[in-house]
Amino acid sequence: MSDGDCRDNLIASSLPLFAAKGLNGVSVRELAAAAGVNLSMISYYFGGKEGLYAAVLTDQFAILGKLDELVQRETDTLRKFELYVRATVTRYRKNPYLLRFYTSELTNPTASFETIIKPAIKNVVQTLLDAFADALSHEDFRADLDPADTVLALAGMINFYFLLEPATAELVDHSPERDEELVRHIMDIFTRGVLK
Amino acid sequence: MSDGDCRDNLIASSLPLFAAKGLNGVSVRELAAAAGVNLSMISYYFGGKEGLYAAVLTDQFAILGKLDELVQRETDTLRKFELYVRATVTRYRKNPYLLRFYTSELTNPTASFETIIKPAIKNVVQTLLDAFADALSHEDFRADLDPADTVLALAGMINFYFLLEPATAELVDHSPERDEELVRHIMDIFTRGVLK
DNA sequence: GTCTATATTGCGATAGAC
DNA sequence: GTCTATCGCAATATAGAC
């Protein structure tokens, strides 16, 4: 195995294992075997299992395009929110393990929560709050809405859809072919509501 | 310690530990110490750590009132959805560990996922789908909405609000005093949307 | 940089006394 | 029903050869 392959192999093949079982659910032996690498390499390159986990997490978040820049560049206020929803769907499709790390860290936080996950989430929420303030100043939205409740509601609609998939796959069609329709429905409810 | 106390103590004091760290994040020694009980009692009463975990989970879900009956008994279609949102808030306030088990199992499923969590989630989603069909037949809702997208959107708004709390506590006021306002805002967006 | 071999610790579980 | 003591194993990590 040539130089550096070891490190990259470990990160790549640890990703699905950490995502599926969590930090404490996998052993270094399992991780090394999946990478086809000697288990001592984990300590050598990452200083231990937690170091590898942090590297996998850092890697996941580095891949992500800057959602906030994308949203901020858009001028039409309502389209900012649509852009957020659409970009979130694209992210989760391109990166099927990302949401698992988010929710796993939210529920059973490790040391990486404060350093990686929490700042990332706060950043997105703040971007949405800014977009909301923007929308209010342009008088696009009703003035009686609470900013936080509103943006968390939108974020919840799209994120929860993906989170529930393992439980509702037999009840609801979660296939990527329906993504465009999903985005349309969510934006429709967000803007106009469900009533006639 | 009198008869039966051991068992109850273990379930009660394991609840926050399992919720915070997950099944693999706690040891039997830690669980026994928290309950003030000998560690051999875990095997004696529950057949092992996983048995105790399953008992804690079963206990959590047994406490819950029947959400589906509550919703089905309501006649006004829109109020069914409001009842769901309100009952969900009440649940999570009364039972601060419940959502953690839901999301932990969705993200890093154990053996309990298929037996306990998945049926519980499917049951709630099905109840909401029935309520949606009801609303359509009464011509309360617009006919161009997708049932699944719509009910998952509503469920996402309220559930995600609680899920994000550990990350957004400094950005958003999550105090119970605002619960009533939160429910009002969510139902407002769900029914009328955000536009003027 | 990668291996083998091993040190060390902590784990879950239980046998057996009371 | 509860305890002590311990078994057997798997965990992470590393020393040292190559």
mmCIF file of C-alpha atoms in Angstrom, chain A:
data_model
loop_
_atom_site.group_PDB
_atom_site.id
_atom_site.type_symbol
_atom_site.label_atom_id
_atom_site.label_comp_id
_atom_site.label_asym_id
_atom_site.label_seq_id
_atom_site.Cartn_x
_atom_site.Cartn_y
_atom_site.Cartn_z
ATOM 1 C CA MET A 1 0.000 0.000 0.000
ATOM 2 C CA SER A 2 1.533 3.303 -1.079
ATOM 3 C CA ASP A 3 2.003 6.321 1.166
ATOM 4 C CA GLY A 4 -1.106 8.020 2.403
ATOM 5 C CA ASP A 5 -3.469 5.364 1.103
ATOM 6 C CA CYS A 6 -3.723 3.991 4.578
ATOM 7 C CA ARG A 7 -5.014 7.221 6.006
ATOM 8 C CA ASP A 8 -7.498 7.847 3.195
ATOM 9 C CA ASN A 9 -8.708 4.257 3.217
ATOM 10 C CA LEU A 10 -9.407 4.464 6.918
ATOM 11 C CA ILE A 11 -11.434 7.653 6.619
ATOM 12 C CA ALA A 12 -13.391 6.400 3.622
ATOM 13 C CA SER A 13 -14.316 2.985 5.011
ATOM 14 C CA SER A 14 -14.936 4.204 8.564
ATOM 15 C CA LEU A 15 -17.575 6.625 7.320
ATOM 16 C CA PRO A 16 -20.441 4.152 6.857
ATOM 17 C CA LEU A 17 -19.501 2.233 10.008
ATOM 18 C CA PHE A 18 -19.466 5.269 12.288
ATOM 19 C CA ALA A 19 -22.638 6.553 10.639
ATOM 20 C CA ALA A 20 -24.508 3.305 11.190
ATOM 21 C CA LYS A 21 -23.333 2.354 14.671
ATOM 22 C CA GLY A 22 -21.985 5.495 16.272
ATOM 23 C CA LEU A 23 -18.594 6.079 17.865
ATOM 24 C CA ASN A 24 -19.082 3.497 20.614
ATOM 25 C CA GLY A 25 -20.731 0.920 18.389
ATOM 26 C CA VAL A 26 -17.631 0.103 16.329
ATOM 27 C CA SER A 27 -14.287 -1.328 17.405
ATOM 28 C CA VAL A 28 -10.868 -0.382 16.035
ATOM 29 C CA ARG A 29 -10.511 -3.950 14.796
ATOM 30 C CA GLU A 30 -13.685 -3.584 12.750
ATOM 31 C CA LEU A 31 -12.551 -0.250 11.346
ATOM 32 C CA ALA A 32 -9.108 -1.540 10.414
ATOM 33 C CA ALA A 33 -10.533 -4.681 8.815
ATOM 34 C CA ALA A 34 -12.981 -2.653 6.724
ATOM 35 C CA ALA A 35 -10.099 -0.529 5.455
ATOM 36 C CA GLY A 36 -7.889 -3.564 4.836
ATOM 37 C CA VAL A 37 -5.309 -2.015 7.091
ATOM 38 C CA ASN A 38 -3.442 -2.942 10.243
ATOM 39 C CA LEU A 39 -5.212 -1.762 13.374
ATOM 40 C CA SER A 40 -2.132 -0.013 14.693
ATOM 41 C CA MET A 41 -2.454 2.450 11.817
ATOM 42 C CA ILE A 42 -5.417 4.064 13.549
ATOM 43 C CA SER A 43 -3.273 5.161 16.454
ATOM 44 C CA TYR A 44 -0.394 6.021 14.145
ATOM 45 C CA TYR A 45 -2.417 8.377 11.950
ATOM 46 C CA PHE A 46 -5.187 9.593 14.193
ATOM 47 C CA GLY A 47 -3.962 9.001 17.728
ATOM 48 C CA GLY A 48 -6.794 6.579 18.443
ATOM 49 C CA LYS A 49 -10.378 5.769 17.548
ATOM 50 C CA GLU A 50 -11.773 9.130 18.624
ATOM 51 C CA GLY A 51 -9.229 10.882 16.442
ATOM 52 C CA LEU A 52 -10.369 8.846 13.453
ATOM 53 C CA TYR A 53 -13.977 9.669 14.250
ATOM 54 C CA ALA A 54 -13.181 13.377 14.425
ATOM 55 C CA ALA A 55 -11.290 13.129 11.124
ATOM 56 C CA VAL A 56 -14.285 11.451 9.462
ATOM 57 C CA LEU A 57 -16.588 14.151 10.803
ATOM 58 C CA THR A 58 -14.284 16.984 9.770
ATOM 59 C CA ASP A 59 -14.028 15.428 6.338
ATOM 60 C CA GLN A 60 -17.809 15.232 5.996
ATOM 61 C CA PHE A 61 -18.261 18.888 6.843
ATOM 62 C CA ALA A 62 -15.388 19.995 4.633
ATOM 63 C CA ILE A 63 -17.037 18.423 1.595
ATOM 64 C CA LEU A 64 -20.095 20.588 2.042
ATOM 65 C CA GLY A 65 -20.448 23.648 -0.109
ATOM 66 C CA LYS A 66 -21.012 26.849 1.784
ATOM 67 C CA LEU A 67 -24.774 26.908 2.201
ATOM 68 C CA ASP A 68 -24.750 30.336 3.816
ATOM 69 C CA GLU A 69 -22.899 32.012 0.928
ATOM 70 C CA LEU A 70 -25.292 30.428 -1.549
ATOM 71 C CA VAL A 71 -28.334 31.715 0.331
ATOM 72 C CA GLN A 72 -26.889 35.144 0.973
ATOM 73 C CA ARG A 73 -26.052 35.689 -2.696
ATOM 74 C CA GLU A 74 -29.675 35.175 -3.704
ATOM 75 C CA THR A 75 -31.578 38.467 -3.752
ATOM 76 C CA ASP A 76 -35.209 37.383 -3.875
ATOM 77 C CA THR A 77 -36.126 36.706 -0.259
ATOM 78 C CA LEU A 78 -38.519 33.857 -0.821
ATOM 79 C CA ARG A 79 -36.061 32.190 -3.151
ATOM 80 C CA LYS A 80 -33.483 32.225 -0.360
ATOM 81 C CA PHE A 81 -35.643 29.798 1.546
ATOM 82 C CA GLU A 82 -36.327 27.678 -1.500
ATOM 83 C CA LEU A 83 -32.593 27.580 -2.162
ATOM 84 C CA TYR A 84 -31.998 26.368 1.379
ATOM 85 C CA VAL A 85 -34.529 23.550 1.030
ATOM 86 C CA ARG A 86 -33.234 22.507 -2.365
ATOM 87 C CA ALA A 87 -29.591 22.607 -1.276
ATOM 88 C CA THR A 88 -30.421 20.545 1.806
ATOM 89 C CA VAL A 89 -32.030 17.839 -0.321
ATOM 90 C CA THR A 90 -29.036 17.812 -2.683
ATOM 91 C CA ARG A 91 -26.652 17.549 0.265
ATOM 92 C CA TYR A 92 -28.389 14.570 1.781
ATOM 93 C CA ARG A 93 -28.627 12.783 -1.545
ATOM 94 C CA LYS A 94 -24.966 13.318 -2.343
ATOM 95 C CA ASN A 95 -23.942 12.542 1.181
ATOM 96 C CA PRO A 96 -26.179 9.863 2.680
ATOM 97 C CA TYR A 97 -24.303 9.758 5.986
ATOM 98 C CA LEU A 98 -24.378 13.432 6.861
ATOM 99 C CA LEU A 99 -27.755 13.559 8.596
ATOM 100 C CA ARG A 100 -26.819 10.574 10.732
ATOM 101 C CA PHE A 101 -23.836 12.417 12.146
ATOM 102 C CA TYR A 102 -25.942 15.500 12.782
ATOM 103 C CA THR A 103 -28.633 13.640 14.672
ATOM 104 C CA SER A 104 -26.317 11.201 16.392
ATOM 105 C CA GLU A 105 -24.323 14.121 17.807
ATOM 106 C CA LEU A 106 -27.480 16.016 18.751
ATOM 107 C CA THR A 107 -28.773 13.004 20.637
ATOM 108 C CA ASN A 108 -25.618 11.427 22.048
ATOM 109 C CA PRO A 109 -22.977 14.150 21.790
ATOM 110 C CA THR A 110 -19.278 13.317 21.726
ATOM 111 C CA ALA A 111 -16.369 15.751 22.023
ATOM 112 C CA SER A 112 -16.962 16.698 18.367
ATOM 113 C CA PHE A 113 -20.363 18.174 19.083
ATOM 114 C CA GLU A 114 -19.122 21.487 20.462
ATOM 115 C CA THR A 115 -16.271 21.848 17.969
ATOM 116 C CA ILE A 116 -17.883 20.721 14.712
ATOM 117 C CA ILE A 117 -21.617 20.038 14.835
ATOM 118 C CA LYS A 118 -22.944 22.865 16.973
ATOM 119 C CA PRO A 119 -21.149 25.664 15.076
ATOM 120 C CA ALA A 120 -22.310 24.209 11.761
ATOM 121 C CA ILE A 121 -25.937 24.107 12.881
ATOM 122 C CA LYS A 122 -25.835 27.565 14.431
ATOM 123 C CA ASN A 123 -24.402 28.911 11.210
ATOM 124 C CA VAL A 124 -27.275 27.565 9.116
ATOM 125 C CA VAL A 125 -29.919 28.746 11.569
ATOM 126 C CA GLN A 126 -28.354 32.203 11.716
ATOM 127 C CA THR A 127 -28.337 32.411 7.925
ATOM 128 C CA LEU A 128 -32.028 31.553 7.870
ATOM 129 C CA LEU A 129 -32.751 34.103 10.600
ATOM 130 C CA ASP A 130 -30.989 36.764 8.526
ATOM 131 C CA ALA A 131 -33.015 35.780 5.491
ATOM 132 C CA PHE A 132 -36.159 36.074 7.582
ATOM 133 C CA ALA A 133 -35.231 39.582 8.745
ATOM 134 C CA ASP A 134 -34.630 40.413 5.113
ATOM 135 C CA ALA A 135 -38.036 39.121 4.123
ATOM 136 C CA LEU A 136 -39.695 41.149 6.867
ATOM 137 C CA SER A 137 -37.983 44.369 5.796
ATOM 138 C CA HIS A 138 -39.194 43.776 2.245
ATOM 139 C CA GLU A 139 -42.649 43.176 3.648
ATOM 140 C CA ASP A 140 -42.870 39.824 1.921
ATOM 141 C CA PHE A 141 -43.883 37.925 5.037
ATOM 142 C CA ARG A 142 -46.611 38.558 7.552
ATOM 143 C CA ALA A 143 -45.309 40.636 10.447
ATOM 144 C CA ASP A 144 -46.874 38.535 13.196
ATOM 145 C CA LEU A 145 -44.575 35.540 12.722
ATOM 146 C CA ASP A 146 -41.823 34.662 15.164
ATOM 147 C CA PRO A 147 -38.470 34.481 13.323
ATOM 148 C CA ALA A 148 -37.085 31.460 15.162
ATOM 149 C CA ASP A 149 -40.318 29.471 15.045
ATOM 150 C CA THR A 150 -40.634 30.156 11.341
ATOM 151 C CA VAL A 151 -37.148 29.195 10.195
ATOM 152 C CA LEU A 152 -37.010 26.139 12.466
ATOM 153 C CA ALA A 153 -40.363 25.089 11.044
ATOM 154 C CA LEU A 154 -38.999 25.204 7.505
ATOM 155 C CA ALA A 155 -35.785 23.422 8.484
ATOM 156 C CA GLY A 156 -37.828 20.805 10.315
ATOM 157 C CA MET A 157 -40.034 20.058 7.323
ATOM 158 C CA ILE A 158 -37.141 19.041 5.118
ATOM 159 C CA ASN A 159 -34.787 17.499 7.673
ATOM 160 C CA PHE A 160 -37.403 15.388 9.403
ATOM 161 C CA TYR A 161 -38.482 13.933 6.092
ATOM 162 C CA PHE A 162 -35.045 12.357 5.702
ATOM 163 C CA LEU A 163 -34.660 11.471 9.363
ATOM 164 C CA LEU A 164 -37.870 9.423 9.388
ATOM 165 C CA GLU A 165 -36.977 7.390 6.326
ATOM 166 C CA PRO A 166 -35.838 4.229 8.157
ATOM 167 C CA ALA A 167 -39.202 4.074 9.932
ATOM 168 C CA THR A 168 -41.602 5.132 7.180
ATOM 169 C CA ALA A 169 -40.084 3.597 4.042
ATOM 170 C CA GLU A 170 -43.049 1.188 3.805
ATOM 171 C CA LEU A 171 -45.590 3.972 4.274
ATOM 172 C CA VAL A 172 -44.103 6.804 2.233
ATOM 173 C CA ASP A 173 -42.169 6.953 -1.038
ATOM 174 C CA HIS A 174 -38.774 8.455 -0.187
ATOM 175 C CA SER A 175 -37.210 7.929 -3.624
ATOM 176 C CA PRO A 176 -35.041 10.682 -5.121
ATOM 177 C CA GLU A 177 -37.374 10.851 -8.108
ATOM 178 C CA ARG A 178 -39.886 12.580 -5.883
ATOM 179 C CA ASP A 179 -37.415 15.158 -4.533
ATOM 180 C CA GLU A 180 -38.523 17.945 -6.842
ATOM 181 C CA GLU A 181 -42.140 17.389 -5.924
ATOM 182 C CA LEU A 182 -41.197 17.295 -2.240
ATOM 183 C CA VAL A 183 -39.447 20.659 -2.447
ATOM 184 C CA ARG A 184 -42.439 22.117 -4.259
ATOM 185 C CA HIS A 185 -44.879 20.820 -1.648
ATOM 186 C CA ILE A 186 -42.815 22.079 1.259
ATOM 187 C CA MET A 187 -42.418 25.526 -0.243
ATOM 188 C CA ASP A 188 -46.103 25.520 -1.073
ATOM 189 C CA ILE A 189 -47.098 24.782 2.513
ATOM 190 C CA PHE A 190 -44.510 27.219 3.838
ATOM 191 C CA THR A 191 -45.763 30.079 1.690
ATOM 192 C CA ARG A 192 -49.512 29.445 1.352
ATOM 193 C CA GLY A 193 -50.470 26.873 3.936
ATOM 194 C CA VAL A 194 -52.735 23.888 3.449
ATOM 195 C CA LEU A 195 -56.150 25.557 3.595
ATOM 196 C CA LYS A 196 -58.246 26.336 0.575
#
